mmCIF file of C-alpha atoms in Angstrom:
data_model
loop_
_atom_site.group_PDB
_atom_site.id
_atom_site.type_symbol
_atom_site.label_atom_id
_atom_site.label_comp_id
_atom_site.label_asym_id
_atom_site.label_seq_id
_atom_site.Cartn_x
_atom_site.Cartn_y
_atom_site.Cartn_z
ATOM 1 C CA MET A 1 34.615 -16.296 13.982
ATOM 2 C CA LYS A 2 33.066 -14.094 16.644
ATOM 3 C CA SER A 3 29.308 -14.002 17.052
ATOM 4 C CA PRO A 4 27.726 -10.723 15.966
ATOM 5 C CA VAL A 5 27.227 -8.254 18.792
ATOM 6 C CA HIS A 6 23.632 -7.069 19.132
ATOM 7 C CA PRO A 7 22.931 -3.713 20.800
ATOM 8 C CA THR A 8 21.166 -3.795 24.156
ATOM 9 C CA PRO A 9 17.632 -2.305 24.091
ATOM 10 C CA THR A 10 17.478 1.077 25.800
ATOM 11 C CA VAL A 11 13.933 0.527 27.100
ATOM 12 C CA GLN A 12 14.167 -1.784 30.105
ATOM 13 C CA VAL A 13 10.758 -3.394 29.751
ATOM 14 C CA LEU A 14 11.521 -4.313 26.137
ATOM 15 C CA ALA A 15 14.836 -5.866 27.137
ATOM 16 C CA ARG A 16 13.026 -7.923 29.760
ATOM 17 C CA SER A 17 10.325 -8.929 27.281
ATOM 18 C CA PHE A 18 12.962 -10.084 24.793
ATOM 19 C CA ALA A 19 14.611 -12.123 27.552
ATOM 20 C CA VAL A 20 11.285 -13.816 28.336
ATOM 21 C CA LEU A 21 10.696 -14.624 24.664
ATOM 22 C CA ASP A 22 14.230 -16.023 24.361
ATOM 23 C CA VAL A 23 13.591 -18.374 27.287
ATOM 24 C CA LEU A 24 10.316 -19.577 25.784
ATOM 25 C CA SER A 25 12.012 -20.141 22.409
ATOM 26 C CA GLN A 26 14.363 -22.651 24.049
ATOM 27 C CA HIS A 27 11.533 -24.953 25.140
ATOM 28 C CA PRO A 28 9.220 -26.946 22.831
ATOM 29 C CA GLY A 29 6.424 -26.993 25.375
ATOM 30 C CA ALA A 30 4.882 -24.708 27.962
ATOM 31 C CA VAL A 31 7.267 -23.257 30.555
ATOM 32 C CA PRO A 32 6.324 -22.624 34.205
ATOM 33 C CA LEU A 33 6.540 -19.085 35.552
ATOM 34 C CA LYS A 34 9.119 -20.234 38.116
ATOM 35 C CA VAL A 35 11.487 -21.432 35.378
ATOM 36 C CA ILE A 36 11.030 -18.236 33.358
ATOM 37 C CA SER A 37 11.821 -16.182 36.460
ATOM 38 C CA GLU A 38 14.949 -18.212 37.203
ATOM 39 C CA LYS A 39 16.257 -18.140 33.625
ATOM 40 C CA THR A 40 15.704 -14.404 33.136
ATOM 41 C CA GLY A 41 16.672 -13.318 36.638
ATOM 42 C CA LEU A 42 13.387 -11.439 36.941
ATOM 43 C CA HIS A 43 11.328 -11.404 40.116
ATOM 44 C CA PRO A 44 8.278 -13.682 39.642
ATOM 45 C CA SER A 45 5.861 -10.750 39.984
ATOM 46 C CA THR A 46 7.769 -8.778 37.311
ATOM 47 C CA ALA A 47 7.909 -11.770 34.964
ATOM 48 C CA HIS A 48 4.183 -12.336 35.549
ATOM 49 C CA ARG A 49 3.291 -8.745 34.581
ATOM 50 C CA ILE A 50 5.377 -8.929 31.413
ATOM 51 C CA LEU A 51 3.864 -12.285 30.466
ATOM 52 C CA ASN A 52 0.348 -10.927 30.954
ATOM 53 C CA ASP A 53 1.068 -8.130 28.462
ATOM 54 C CA LEU A 54 2.652 -10.556 25.996
ATOM 55 C CA VAL A 55 -0.409 -12.811 26.276
ATOM 56 C CA ALA A 56 -2.662 -9.813 25.607
ATOM 57 C CA GLY A 57 -0.656 -9.120 22.441
ATOM 58 C CA ARG A 58 -0.829 -12.824 21.416
ATOM 59 C CA LEU A 59 2.979 -13.022 21.386
ATOM 60 C CA VAL A 60 2.685 -15.578 24.191
ATOM 61 C CA ASP A 61 0.029 -18.220 24.902
ATOM 62 C CA ARG A 62 -1.037 -19.404 28.381
ATOM 63 C CA PRO A 63 -2.333 -22.975 27.833
ATOM 64 C CA GLU A 64 -2.910 -23.338 31.581
ATOM 65 C CA ALA A 65 -2.464 -21.186 34.663
ATOM 66 C CA GLY A 66 1.195 -20.488 35.430
ATOM 67 C CA ASN A 67 2.535 -21.985 32.184
ATOM 68 C CA TYR A 68 3.515 -20.141 29.005
ATOM 69 C CA ARG A 69 4.681 -20.787 25.434
ATOM 70 C CA LEU A 70 5.337 -18.740 22.309
ATOM 71 C CA GLY A 71 2.138 -17.395 20.726
ATOM 72 C CA MET A 72 0.670 -17.817 17.276
ATOM 73 C CA ARG A 73 1.121 -14.144 16.449
ATOM 74 C CA LEU A 74 4.862 -14.748 16.181
ATOM 75 C CA LEU A 75 4.165 -17.397 13.538
ATOM 76 C CA GLU A 76 1.826 -15.045 11.678
ATOM 77 C CA LEU A 77 4.377 -12.235 11.688
ATOM 78 C CA GLY A 78 7.221 -14.571 10.735
ATOM 79 C CA ASN A 79 5.262 -15.957 7.796
ATOM 80 C CA LEU A 80 4.406 -12.439 6.664
ATOM 81 C CA VAL A 81 8.068 -11.384 6.718
ATOM 82 C CA LYS A 82 9.130 -14.534 4.851
ATOM 83 C CA ALA A 83 6.430 -14.096 2.221
ATOM 84 C CA ARG A 84 7.283 -10.421 1.765
ATOM 85 C CA LEU A 85 10.932 -11.186 1.146
ATOM 86 C CA ASP A 86 10.279 -14.060 -1.263
ATOM 87 C CA VAL A 87 7.485 -12.395 -3.224
ATOM 88 C CA ARG A 88 9.172 -9.013 -3.477
ATOM 89 C CA GLU A 89 12.359 -10.518 -4.896
ATOM 90 C CA ALA A 90 10.412 -12.509 -7.479
ATOM 91 C CA ALA A 91 8.105 -9.636 -8.393
ATOM 92 C CA LEU A 92 10.435 -6.653 -8.834
ATOM 93 C CA GLY A 93 11.583 -7.382 -12.392
ATOM 94 C CA PRO A 94 8.152 -8.285 -13.815
ATOM 95 C CA MET A 95 6.607 -5.285 -12.053
ATOM 96 C CA ARG A 96 9.049 -2.910 -13.703
ATOM 97 C CA GLU A 97 8.334 -4.422 -17.122
ATOM 98 C CA LEU A 98 4.587 -4.015 -16.600
ATOM 99 C CA HIS A 99 5.108 -0.418 -15.545
ATOM 100 C CA GLN A 100 7.139 0.238 -18.696
ATOM 101 C CA LEU A 101 4.207 -1.054 -20.747
ATOM 102 C CA THR A 102 1.434 0.838 -18.971
ATOM 103 C CA GLN A 103 3.319 3.892 -17.676
ATOM 104 C CA GLN A 104 1.075 3.636 -14.586
ATOM 105 C CA PRO A 105 1.906 2.584 -11.007
ATOM 106 C CA VAL A 106 2.162 -1.170 -10.495
ATOM 107 C CA ASN A 107 1.634 -2.268 -6.901
ATOM 108 C CA LEU A 108 2.521 -5.374 -4.922
ATOM 109 C CA SER A 109 0.541 -5.938 -1.756
ATOM 110 C CA MET A 110 -0.435 -8.565 0.802
ATOM 111 C CA ARG A 111 -3.210 -9.133 3.274
ATOM 112 C CA GLN A 112 -2.660 -8.696 6.980
ATOM 113 C CA GLY A 113 -5.799 -9.185 9.011
ATOM 114 C CA ASP A 114 -8.555 -6.899 7.756
ATOM 115 C CA GLU A 115 -6.230 -4.705 5.698
ATOM 116 C CA ILE A 116 -3.994 -4.653 2.677
ATOM 117 C CA VAL A 117 -0.327 -3.804 3.196
ATOM 118 C CA TYR A 118 1.639 -2.283 0.309
ATOM 119 C CA ILE A 119 4.926 -4.155 -0.092
ATOM 120 C CA GLU A 120 6.445 -2.680 -3.250
ATOM 121 C CA ARG A 121 5.634 -0.312 -6.095
ATOM 122 C CA ALA A 122 6.985 0.283 -9.604
ATOM 123 C CA TYR A 123 6.381 3.934 -10.314
ATOM 124 C CA SER A 124 7.715 6.930 -12.221
ATOM 125 C CA GLU A 125 6.716 10.571 -12.568
ATOM 126 C CA ARG A 126 5.644 9.921 -16.153
ATOM 127 C CA SER A 127 2.484 8.232 -14.901
ATOM 128 C CA GLY A 128 1.107 11.626 -13.915
ATOM 129 C CA MET A 129 -0.123 10.254 -10.593
ATOM 130 C CA GLN A 130 0.976 11.327 -7.148
ATOM 131 C CA VAL A 131 1.577 8.347 -4.851
ATOM 132 C CA VAL A 132 -0.265 8.918 -1.587
ATOM 133 C CA ARG A 133 0.135 5.509 0.085
ATOM 134 C CA ALA A 134 3.768 4.666 0.638
ATOM 135 C CA VAL A 135 5.192 1.173 0.791
ATOM 136 C CA GLY A 136 4.125 -0.121 4.198
ATOM 137 C CA GLY A 137 0.826 1.751 3.991
ATOM 138 C CA ARG A 138 -2.515 0.046 4.556
ATOM 139 C CA ALA A 139 -6.075 0.115 3.220
ATOM 140 C CA PRO A 140 -9.355 -1.725 4.032
ATOM 141 C CA LEU A 141 -10.012 -4.969 2.159
ATOM 142 C CA HIS A 142 -13.460 -4.073 0.790
ATOM 143 C CA LEU A 143 -12.244 -0.813 -0.783
ATOM 144 C CA THR A 144 -9.353 -2.310 -2.765
ATOM 145 C CA SER A 145 -9.152 -4.627 -5.741
ATOM 146 C CA VAL A 146 -6.643 -6.980 -4.142
ATOM 147 C CA GLY A 147 -8.567 -6.971 -0.899
ATOM 148 C CA LYS A 148 -11.629 -8.133 -2.819
ATOM 149 C CA LEU A 149 -9.627 -11.056 -4.215
ATOM 150 C CA PHE A 150 -8.964 -12.228 -0.668
ATOM 151 C CA LEU A 151 -12.468 -11.642 0.590
ATOM 152 C CA ALA A 152 -13.842 -13.580 -2.381
ATOM 153 C CA GLN A 153 -12.058 -16.669 -1.066
ATOM 154 C CA ASP A 154 -13.652 -16.396 2.371
ATOM 155 C CA ASP A 155 -16.927 -18.149 3.110
ATOM 156 C CA THR A 156 -20.112 -16.189 3.799
ATOM 157 C CA GLN A 157 -19.675 -16.281 7.554
ATOM 158 C CA ARG A 158 -16.134 -14.893 7.366
ATOM 159 C CA VAL A 159 -17.190 -12.150 4.975
ATOM 160 C CA ARG A 160 -20.027 -11.103 7.270
ATOM 161 C CA SER A 161 -17.713 -11.202 10.283
ATOM 162 C CA TYR A 162 -15.337 -8.903 8.413
ATOM 163 C CA ALA A 163 -18.248 -6.586 7.592
ATOM 164 C CA THR A 164 -19.191 -6.420 11.277
ATOM 165 C CA ARG A 165 -15.631 -5.750 12.434
ATOM 166 C CA SER A 166 -14.878 -3.120 9.808
ATOM 167 C CA GLY A 167 -18.325 -1.550 9.651
ATOM 168 C CA LEU A 168 -17.796 -1.402 5.862
ATOM 169 C CA ILE A 169 -16.820 2.241 6.221
ATOM 170 C CA GLY A 170 -16.786 4.051 2.877
ATOM 171 C CA HIS A 171 -14.249 6.557 1.553
ATOM 172 C CA THR A 172 -16.117 7.758 -1.552
ATOM 173 C CA ARG A 173 -19.647 7.707 -2.986
ATOM 174 C CA ASN A 174 -18.664 4.545 -4.912
ATOM 175 C CA SER A 175 -17.513 2.623 -1.837
ATOM 176 C CA ILE A 176 -19.355 -0.607 -1.035
ATOM 177 C CA THR A 177 -20.942 -0.110 2.390
ATOM 178 C CA GLU A 178 -23.629 -2.816 2.491
ATOM 179 C CA VAL A 179 -23.121 -6.545 3.025
ATOM 180 C CA ALA A 180 -25.449 -7.606 0.207
ATOM 181 C CA ALA A 181 -23.617 -5.393 -2.300
ATOM 182 C CA LEU A 182 -20.261 -6.714 -1.100
ATOM 183 C CA GLU A 183 -21.403 -10.315 -1.510
ATOM 184 C CA ARG A 184 -22.565 -9.621 -5.072
ATOM 185 C CA GLU A 185 -19.242 -7.983 -5.863
ATOM 186 C CA LEU A 186 -17.288 -10.926 -4.434
ATOM 187 C CA SER A 187 -19.326 -13.407 -6.467
ATOM 188 C CA ASN A 188 -18.329 -11.492 -9.582
ATOM 189 C CA VAL A 189 -14.673 -11.471 -8.495
ATOM 190 C CA LEU A 190 -14.747 -15.207 -7.864
ATOM 191 C CA ALA A 191 -16.299 -15.831 -11.279
ATOM 192 C CA HIS A 192 -13.647 -13.829 -13.160
ATOM 193 C CA GLY A 193 -10.562 -14.449 -11.015
ATOM 194 C CA THR A 194 -9.649 -10.746 -11.094
ATOM 195 C CA ALA A 195 -10.943 -7.719 -9.225
ATOM 196 C CA ARG A 196 -11.427 -3.997 -9.713
ATOM 197 C CA ASP A 197 -11.713 -0.853 -7.624
ATOM 198 C CA ASP A 198 -13.913 1.746 -9.314
ATOM 199 C CA GLU A 199 -13.011 4.932 -7.414
ATOM 200 C CA GLU A 200 -13.962 3.180 -4.181
ATOM 201 C CA LEU A 201 -10.858 4.043 -2.162
ATOM 202 C CA GLU A 202 -9.887 7.343 -3.791
ATOM 203 C CA VAL A 203 -11.884 9.661 -6.019
ATOM 204 C CA GLY A 204 -10.465 9.814 -9.548
ATOM 205 C CA VAL A 205 -8.535 6.535 -9.349
ATOM 206 C CA ARG A 206 -9.419 3.076 -10.621
ATOM 207 C CA CYS A 207 -7.542 -0.158 -10.144
ATOM 208 C CA MET A 208 -7.412 -3.750 -11.431
ATOM 209 C CA ALA A 209 -5.742 -6.700 -9.687
ATOM 210 C CA ALA A 210 -4.688 -10.315 -10.190
ATOM 211 C CA GLY A 211 -3.429 -12.805 -7.616
ATOM 212 C CA ILE A 212 0.041 -14.236 -7.009
ATOM 213 C CA TYR A 213 0.220 -17.834 -5.747
ATOM 214 C CA ASP A 214 2.955 -19.886 -4.086
ATOM 215 C CA ASP A 215 4.045 -23.510 -4.537
ATOM 216 C CA GLN A 216 1.168 -24.657 -2.316
ATOM 217 C CA GLY A 217 -1.406 -22.870 -4.442
ATOM 218 C CA MET A 218 -1.939 -20.249 -1.746
ATOM 219 C CA LEU A 219 -2.657 -16.643 -2.649
ATOM 220 C CA VAL A 220 0.268 -14.781 -1.077
ATOM 221 C CA ALA A 221 0.139 -11.374 -2.741
ATOM 222 C CA GLY A 222 -1.729 -9.264 -5.249
ATOM 223 C CA LEU A 223 -0.453 -7.385 -8.270
ATOM 224 C CA SER A 224 -2.394 -4.310 -9.289
ATOM 225 C CA ILE A 225 -2.337 -1.439 -11.745
ATOM 226 C CA SER A 226 -3.774 1.881 -10.602
ATOM 227 C CA ALA A 227 -4.460 4.809 -12.901
ATOM 228 C CA PRO A 228 -6.538 7.963 -13.252
ATOM 229 C CA ALA A 229 -10.145 6.895 -13.746
ATOM 230 C CA ASP A 230 -10.168 7.872 -17.431
ATOM 231 C CA ARG A 231 -6.845 6.181 -18.226
ATOM 232 C CA LEU A 232 -7.214 2.627 -16.928
ATOM 233 C CA GLU A 233 -7.333 0.444 -20.055
ATOM 234 C CA ASP A 234 -9.106 -2.923 -20.178
ATOM 235 C CA ARG A 235 -6.470 -4.265 -22.558
ATOM 236 C CA TRP A 236 -3.968 -4.221 -19.660
ATOM 237 C CA LEU A 237 -5.893 -6.905 -17.781
ATOM 238 C CA GLU A 238 -4.515 -9.813 -19.826
ATOM 239 C CA ARG A 239 -0.950 -8.571 -19.407
ATOM 240 C CA LEU A 240 -1.572 -8.074 -15.683
ATOM 241 C CA ARG A 241 -2.742 -11.689 -15.392
ATOM 242 C CA ASP A 242 0.273 -12.928 -17.352
ATOM 243 C CA THR A 243 2.661 -10.965 -15.146
ATOM 244 C CA ALA A 244 1.039 -12.277 -11.968
ATOM 245 C CA ASP A 245 1.283 -15.809 -13.383
ATOM 246 C CA GLN A 246 4.953 -15.261 -14.220
ATOM 247 C CA ILE A 247 5.668 -14.282 -10.622
ATOM 248 C CA SER A 248 3.615 -17.225 -9.328
ATOM 249 C CA ILE A 249 5.597 -19.654 -11.457
ATOM 250 C CA SER A 250 8.849 -18.250 -10.067
ATOM 251 C CA LEU A 251 7.486 -19.043 -6.594
ATOM 252 C CA GLY A 252 6.887 -22.673 -7.623
ATOM 253 C CA HIS A 253 3.198 -22.448 -8.489
ATOM 254 C CA GLN A 254 2.014 -24.914 -11.124
ATOM 255 C CA ARG A 255 -1.259 -24.310 -12.867
ATOM 256 C CA ALA A 256 -3.454 -27.292 -13.670
ATOM 257 C CA PRO A 257 -3.588 -28.103 -17.430
ATOM 258 C CA ALA A 258 -7.286 -27.236 -17.601
ATOM 259 C CA GLU A 259 -6.943 -24.013 -15.682
ATOM 260 C CA THR A 260 -7.615 -21.011 -17.884
ATOM 261 C CA ALA A 261 -6.576 -17.426 -17.422
ATOM 262 C CA ALA A 262 -10.097 -16.474 -16.429
ATOM 263 C CA ALA A 263 -10.649 -19.379 -14.040
ATOM 264 C CA PRO A 264 -10.758 -18.352 -10.383
ATOM 265 C CA ARG A 265 -8.339 -20.009 -7.963
ATOM 266 C CA LYS A 266 -9.627 -21.684 -4.862
ATOM 267 C CA THR A 267 -7.046 -20.807 -2.239
ATOM 268 C CA ILE A 268 -5.270 -17.720 -0.899
ATOM 269 C CA LYS A 269 -3.098 -15.938 1.549
ATOM 270 C CA ARG A 270 -3.313 -12.078 1.287
ATOM 271 C CA ILE A 271 -2.990 -8.952 -1.036
ATOM 272 C CA ASN A 272 -4.125 -5.373 -2.469
ATOM 273 C CA CYS A 273 -4.133 -2.427 -4.801
ATOM 274 C CA PRO A 274 -2.947 1.039 -3.816
ATOM 275 C CA ALA A 275 -5.011 4.137 -4.229
ATOM 276 C CA PRO A 276 -4.622 7.823 -5.061
ATOM 277 C CA SER A 277 -6.763 10.867 -5.168
ATOM 278 C CA ASP A 278 -7.237 13.410 -7.960
ATOM 279 C CA ALA A 279 -4.587 11.895 -10.142
ATOM 280 C CA ARG A 280 -2.822 9.955 -7.440
ATOM 281 C CA SER A 281 -1.765 6.370 -7.138
ATOM 282 C CA ARG A 282 -3.069 3.485 -5.132
#
């Protein structure tokens, strides 16, 4: 059987960067610049410039001068892709069932850095909400219900570092923009094991979220229901939890016998809830 033929990149610098990464992938340890130059056929000065840019993007590490290895960002991105594929496949069916029950958008999202990334959505026009954040869209952690789930698992120092980096910028009059208020909110989230967004990302839209956990007990995604502010029903919360648990079990998660539906989990990975505006969906 012939090996698949991959198209050659049309941008020369990208083709050269891929060649450098391929060379590094063939070595378990750091590789000298001279070897990289020889293996890729690039002039040492050209290889050096490309490596500097790859180091700046954390795709390559430079443990010592003149030596290079694959960077941790590749691991982060690879894990994100793997988790997206696994979680999405497990979640699609249960998400559709939950949407049939609520007739409101049901969202699957994950955390990437300081933001939530929307991975999948179960939605129909009958919900009466216009989806404004497409799959692949992003939103700040502190303004979303799933983002709060993740932040609640961080220690005080990490939460304050996030607040400094993000500036806790608000989108509506309900947005949390002060560290003390965020810490109080996260304590409440941790106590209940679920989170809410009360028109904090989009005016007119509220959201509730529960976490999805893998076989290691890590929070890998968040399941959320978003609805017009006057239509989000508290009775959906139990079903939301049950659906998130169903997906977690399919990923190999095993709850401890004493763990109750309301008990907060201790570990995570990343998630969120979409948002709409004036009858839109998050």
